[in-house]
Protein backbone atom coordinates (compact mmCIF):
# COMPACT_ATOMS: atom_id res chain seq x y z
CA ASN A 1 -166.55 46.82 -204.44
CA PRO A 2 -168.10 49.04 -202.63
CA ALA A 3 -169.54 46.53 -200.16
CA ILE A 4 -165.56 45.92 -198.94
CA VAL A 5 -165.04 45.75 -195.40
CA LEU A 6 -161.01 46.77 -194.62
CA THR A 7 -160.60 45.89 -190.95
CA SER A 8 -156.60 47.69 -189.55
CA ILE A 9 -155.90 46.29 -186.24
CA SER A 10 -152.42 48.82 -185.12
CA ASN A 11 -151.21 49.43 -181.66
CA PHE A 12 -152.94 52.65 -180.72
CA GLY A 13 -155.35 53.32 -183.91
CA GLN A 14 -154.96 55.51 -187.13
CA THR A 15 -155.96 58.65 -185.60
CA GLY A 16 -154.46 60.48 -182.00
CA PRO A 17 -151.42 61.58 -180.69
CA TYR A 18 -149.80 58.06 -180.14
CA ARG A 19 -150.21 56.99 -183.44
CA GLU A 20 -146.81 56.67 -184.69
CA MET A 21 -145.98 55.48 -181.33
CA LYS A 22 -144.31 51.37 -181.12
CA SER A 23 -145.89 48.82 -178.84
CA SER A 24 -145.66 45.37 -178.10
CA ASP A 25 -147.88 43.06 -176.13
CA ILE A 26 -146.52 44.05 -172.19
CA VAL A 27 -146.69 47.70 -173.36
CA ALA A 28 -150.17 47.88 -174.36
CA TYR A 29 -150.80 45.76 -171.10
CA ALA A 30 -148.95 48.23 -169.06
CA MET A 31 -150.66 51.49 -170.57
CA GLY A 32 -153.88 50.18 -171.08
CA GLY A 33 -154.84 49.61 -167.16
CA PRO A 34 -154.86 45.84 -166.28
CA MET A 35 -150.81 45.25 -165.19
CA ASN A 36 -151.76 47.95 -162.59
CA ILE A 37 -153.67 45.57 -160.61
CA THR A 38 -151.66 42.58 -161.68
CA GLY A 39 -149.13 41.36 -159.26
CA HIS A 40 -148.29 40.91 -155.78
CA ALA A 41 -149.11 43.63 -153.72
CA ASP A 42 -145.23 43.86 -152.29
CA TYR A 43 -143.67 43.87 -155.17
CA GLU A 44 -144.14 45.92 -158.83
CA PRO A 45 -147.16 45.23 -161.17
CA LEU A 46 -146.92 42.14 -163.39
CA LYS A 47 -147.88 41.07 -166.71
CA LEU A 48 -150.14 37.69 -167.75
CA ALA A 49 -148.38 34.99 -169.09
CA GLY A 50 -148.51 34.47 -173.28
CA ASN A 51 -149.60 37.18 -175.65
CA ILE A 52 -152.85 37.84 -173.94
CA VAL A 53 -153.11 41.59 -175.45
CA ALA A 54 -152.50 40.20 -179.14
CA MET A 55 -155.65 37.76 -178.27
CA HIS A 56 -157.81 39.94 -177.05
CA ALA A 57 -156.74 42.89 -179.53
CA GLY A 58 -157.82 39.85 -182.46
CA SER A 59 -161.02 38.72 -180.95
CA VAL A 60 -162.13 42.40 -180.34
CA GLY A 61 -161.02 43.11 -184.45
CA ALA A 62 -163.29 39.84 -185.46
CA TYR A 63 -166.36 41.24 -183.59
CA ALA A 64 -166.04 44.27 -185.19
CA THR A 65 -165.54 42.77 -188.89
CA MET A 66 -168.42 40.83 -188.33
CA VAL A 67 -170.84 43.75 -187.46
CA ALA A 68 -169.20 45.69 -190.75
CA LEU A 69 -170.05 42.54 -192.70
CA TRP A 70 -173.66 42.51 -191.88
CA ASP A 71 -174.43 46.04 -191.81
CA ALA A 72 -172.74 45.43 -195.59
CA GLU A 73 -174.57 42.87 -196.45
CA ASP A 74 -177.83 45.31 -195.67
CA THR A 75 -176.86 48.59 -197.31
CA GLY A 76 -174.39 47.57 -199.67
CA GLU A 77 -171.62 49.58 -198.51
CA GLY A 78 -168.30 48.68 -196.79
CA GLN A 79 -166.45 50.49 -194.45
CA ASN A 80 -163.03 51.22 -192.90
CA VAL A 81 -162.94 49.33 -189.16
CA ASP A 82 -160.04 51.01 -187.38
CA ILE A 83 -158.90 48.81 -184.32
CA SER A 84 -156.92 50.51 -181.69
CA ILE A 85 -154.92 48.09 -179.47
CA TYR A 86 -154.59 50.28 -176.73
CA GLU A 87 -158.53 50.99 -176.49
CA THR A 88 -159.24 46.93 -176.38
CA GLN A 89 -157.35 47.14 -172.62
CA ALA A 90 -158.54 50.27 -171.90
CA GLY A 91 -162.38 48.93 -172.22
CA PHE A 92 -161.15 45.16 -171.15
CA ARG A 93 -162.07 45.11 -167.45
CA ASP A 94 -164.64 41.76 -167.09
CA ARG A 95 -163.17 40.06 -163.55
CA ARG A 96 -160.57 43.01 -163.01
CA VAL A 97 -163.38 45.70 -161.99
CA ILE A 98 -163.47 44.13 -158.54
CA TYR A 99 -159.74 44.57 -158.38
CA LEU A 100 -159.53 48.07 -159.78
CA THR A 101 -162.24 49.47 -157.34
CA ALA A 102 -160.75 47.75 -154.49
CA HIS A 103 -157.05 49.09 -155.41
CA ALA A 104 -158.66 52.53 -155.86
CA TYR A 105 -159.85 52.19 -152.00
CA THR A 106 -157.11 50.33 -150.36
CA GLY A 107 -154.19 50.87 -152.38
CA GLU A 108 -153.68 47.09 -152.25
CA SER A 109 -153.07 44.59 -155.46
CA TYR A 110 -154.45 41.60 -156.26
CA SER A 111 -151.75 38.51 -155.92
CA ARG A 112 -149.82 36.69 -159.03
CA PRO A 113 -146.60 34.63 -159.04
CA ASP A 114 -143.55 36.31 -159.58
CA PRO A 115 -142.11 35.65 -162.92
CA GLY A 116 -138.70 36.05 -162.34
CA TYR A 117 -135.94 39.42 -162.77
CA ARG A 118 -133.99 40.66 -165.77
CA VAL A 119 -131.49 43.17 -166.28
CA ALA A 120 -132.82 46.07 -168.01
CA SER A 121 -136.04 44.91 -168.19
CA GLY A 122 -139.71 44.63 -167.30
CA THR A 123 -141.34 47.13 -164.47
CA ARG A 124 -139.70 49.27 -162.00
CA PRO A 125 -140.65 51.93 -159.92
CA CYS A 126 -140.19 55.65 -161.20
CA ALA A 127 -140.88 58.99 -159.38
CA ASP A 128 -144.85 58.81 -159.71
CA GLY A 129 -145.88 55.42 -159.88
CA PHE A 130 -144.35 52.55 -162.58
CA VAL A 131 -142.61 52.16 -165.81
CA ASN A 132 -142.11 49.32 -168.39
CA ILE A 133 -138.68 49.82 -170.07
CA LEU A 134 -137.48 46.80 -172.29
CA GLY A 135 -133.77 47.66 -172.91
CA PHE A 136 -132.49 44.15 -173.09
CA GLY A 137 -130.65 42.12 -176.01
CA PRO A 138 -129.17 44.43 -178.25
CA ARG A 139 -130.71 47.72 -176.86
CA PHE A 140 -129.01 47.16 -173.98
CA ARG A 141 -126.49 49.67 -174.74
CA ASN A 142 -129.42 51.90 -175.46
CA ILE A 143 -130.69 52.35 -172.25
CA SER A 144 -127.01 52.14 -170.23
CA ASN A 145 -126.98 55.55 -172.29
CA MET A 146 -130.33 56.69 -171.59
CA ILE A 147 -129.48 56.59 -167.80
CA GLY A 148 -126.27 58.70 -167.98
CA HIS A 149 -123.76 55.47 -167.69
CA PRO A 150 -122.68 54.29 -171.25
CA GLU A 151 -119.70 52.42 -169.37
CA LEU A 152 -122.13 49.43 -168.18
CA ALA A 153 -122.65 48.16 -171.60
CA ASP A 154 -119.08 47.13 -171.96
CA ASP A 155 -118.62 46.49 -168.32
CA PRO A 156 -117.92 42.30 -167.99
CA LYS A 157 -120.86 42.02 -165.46
CA PHE A 158 -123.09 43.16 -167.97
CA ALA A 159 -121.91 41.95 -171.48
CA ASP A 160 -123.00 38.72 -171.41
CA PRO A 161 -126.85 38.41 -172.64
CA ALA A 162 -127.71 35.29 -170.95
CA GLY A 163 -126.18 36.28 -167.81
CA ARG A 164 -128.39 39.43 -167.67
CA SER A 165 -131.44 36.63 -166.96
CA ASP A 166 -129.33 36.75 -163.34
CA PRO A 167 -131.81 38.30 -160.79
CA ASP A 168 -128.12 39.19 -159.03
CA VAL A 169 -126.79 41.02 -162.11
CA ALA A 170 -130.53 42.86 -162.57
CA MET A 171 -129.93 43.95 -159.01
CA ALA A 172 -126.33 45.77 -159.40
CA PHE A 173 -127.78 47.67 -162.95
CA ASP A 174 -130.94 48.73 -160.61
CA GLU A 175 -128.35 50.68 -158.62
CA TYR A 176 -127.66 52.59 -161.56
CA TYR A 177 -131.40 52.31 -162.92
CA ILE A 178 -133.58 52.98 -160.22
CA PRO A 179 -131.98 56.47 -159.17
CA TRP A 180 -132.43 57.83 -162.86
CA LEU A 181 -135.77 56.68 -162.61
CA MET A 182 -136.65 58.07 -159.63
CA GLU A 183 -135.96 61.10 -160.73
CA HIS A 184 -138.47 61.10 -163.98
CA THR A 185 -142.41 60.69 -163.92
CA LYS A 186 -143.49 57.95 -166.04
CA LEU A 187 -144.44 60.25 -169.07
CA GLU A 188 -141.01 61.48 -168.84
CA ALA A 189 -139.18 58.16 -168.32
CA VAL A 190 -141.05 56.83 -171.59
CA ASN A 191 -139.99 59.56 -173.57
CA GLU A 192 -136.77 59.20 -173.16
CA ALA A 193 -136.95 55.57 -174.10
CA GLN A 194 -138.51 56.17 -177.06
CA ASP A 195 -136.10 58.85 -177.81
CA ASN A 196 -133.56 56.27 -177.62
CA GLN A 197 -135.55 53.76 -179.37
CA LEU A 198 -136.63 51.94 -176.37
CA LEU A 199 -140.23 50.01 -176.00
CA ALA A 200 -141.77 51.45 -172.95
CA GLY A 201 -144.82 52.03 -171.74
CA PRO A 202 -146.00 53.97 -167.98
CA ILE A 203 -148.30 51.55 -165.80
CA ASN A 204 -151.31 53.60 -166.02
CA THR A 205 -153.84 53.55 -162.98
CA VAL A 206 -157.70 53.97 -163.93
CA GLU A 207 -157.48 57.77 -163.05
CA ASP A 208 -154.19 58.33 -165.60
CA ILE A 209 -156.59 56.38 -168.36
CA PHE A 210 -158.92 58.83 -167.82
CA LYS A 211 -156.97 61.44 -168.34
CA ASP A 212 -154.94 60.27 -171.14
CA PRO A 213 -155.06 62.87 -174.17
CA HIS A 214 -155.33 59.96 -176.93
CA PHE A 215 -157.94 58.45 -175.54
CA GLU A 216 -159.61 62.33 -175.84
CA PHE A 217 -158.62 62.85 -179.41
CA ARG A 218 -160.06 59.72 -180.39
CA GLY A 219 -163.64 60.26 -178.25
CA TYR A 220 -163.27 57.13 -176.92
CA TRP A 221 -165.12 57.77 -173.55
CA ASP A 222 -169.37 57.84 -173.88
CA THR A 223 -171.07 59.98 -171.52
CA ILE A 224 -174.30 58.33 -170.25
CA ASP A 225 -177.38 59.99 -168.52
CA HIS A 226 -178.41 57.74 -165.87
CA PRO A 227 -182.00 59.58 -164.17
CA GLU A 228 -180.84 59.16 -160.75
CA THR A 229 -177.07 59.74 -160.77
CA GLY A 230 -176.93 62.08 -163.89
CA GLU A 231 -174.15 62.28 -166.14
CA LEU A 232 -171.51 59.15 -166.13
CA THR A 233 -168.83 58.41 -168.27
CA TYR A 234 -167.85 55.12 -169.42
CA PRO A 235 -165.14 53.23 -171.80
CA GLY A 236 -166.76 53.12 -174.94
CA ARG A 237 -166.51 51.09 -177.68
CA PRO A 238 -162.33 50.13 -178.85
CA PHE A 239 -163.19 50.03 -182.71
CA LYS A 240 -164.16 53.09 -184.80
CA MET A 241 -166.39 52.36 -188.15
CA SER A 242 -166.11 54.57 -191.06
CA GLY A 243 -169.44 53.76 -192.41
CA ALA A 244 -172.07 53.31 -189.48
CA GLU A 245 -173.56 55.29 -186.40
CA LEU A 246 -173.52 53.02 -183.58
CA PRO A 247 -176.56 53.13 -181.27
CA PRO A 248 -176.03 54.78 -178.07
CA ARG A 249 -175.60 53.50 -175.11
CA SER A 250 -178.09 53.40 -172.51
CA PRO A 251 -177.83 53.62 -168.81
CA ALA A 252 -178.43 50.78 -166.35
CA PRO A 253 -182.47 50.56 -165.99
CA LEU A 254 -184.24 51.64 -162.69
CA LEU A 255 -186.08 48.64 -160.87
CA GLY A 256 -189.42 47.30 -163.00
CA GLN A 257 -188.46 50.52 -165.57
CA HIS A 258 -189.24 47.49 -168.68
CA THR A 259 -191.44 44.96 -166.73
CA VAL A 260 -194.45 45.98 -168.86
CA GLU A 261 -192.10 46.13 -172.11
CA VAL A 262 -191.23 42.30 -171.12
CA LEU A 263 -194.24 40.97 -170.76
CA GLU A 264 -195.97 42.55 -173.50
CA ASN A 265 -193.21 40.77 -175.65
CA LEU A 266 -194.20 37.65 -173.68
CA GLY A 267 -197.84 38.43 -175.28
CA HIS A 268 -199.60 39.69 -172.15
CA THR A 269 -202.61 41.69 -172.64
CA THR A 270 -202.65 45.65 -170.95
CA GLN A 271 -205.49 43.44 -168.67
CA ASP A 272 -203.16 40.89 -167.64
CA ILE A 273 -201.02 43.48 -166.50
CA SER A 274 -203.32 45.44 -164.89
CA LEU A 275 -203.80 42.04 -162.92
CA LEU A 276 -200.91 41.75 -161.94
CA ARG A 277 -200.14 45.30 -160.63
CA GLU A 278 -203.46 44.59 -158.78
CA SER A 279 -202.15 41.60 -156.92
CA GLY A 280 -198.82 42.66 -156.30
CA ALA A 281 -197.10 40.70 -158.43
CA ILE A 282 -195.76 43.38 -160.31
């Protein structure tokens, strides 16, 4: 059936240097940028509750699949739709545009409640920002080995999985964990964590995302030429379609740029528009 549409939703898409990397909801939220401006200003960045990333990726997948189905009905040709969960977060800004802009100028973050503090889980500071490494449960021995303290995995204080949810126990572990992190950059810490079979991701800023080689490899960024400001770089569409050429995006219109076009679509004649212009109405 040449009209079949095949949609794949994966952590980082079917191409690019991160293609084989494992991820999770919190890792994608961190790497994609939203986490950088979520949380109390005096504490580490936080993640919104629930599987917000998975839900958003699903909505993007549904949207892109519908577009591909409409195209298949029109042309008889199906295509592969490649959804990168990472890209859905980098392009998912909505209300956060304001907070990201404010953070860029003030360095302050929008405040949200503190969700709790657990051993070897969640966001911690490192040499050049923040990183999120998940080393709880059966992976606690992995993270203990990674930071050079394998003995902690057998320490009675940390051996009880339930006890690792105690903030005091978490802070006791951080006495070993934080010094290791402060000797590593975000990417160094993430690479070490992945080598030790730990889920991990950097808390990326807007600048980090802009420089990320994965986005560049997948051609994520769009360059739009504005008649007054020149070329500007914008987040692209968080999906790739194998059989369709998506139309180029247009810049924000100038004041009155489409007035004549709109009036003509409303049924006004050239004479009507001239009279409106002469009267100063447009």
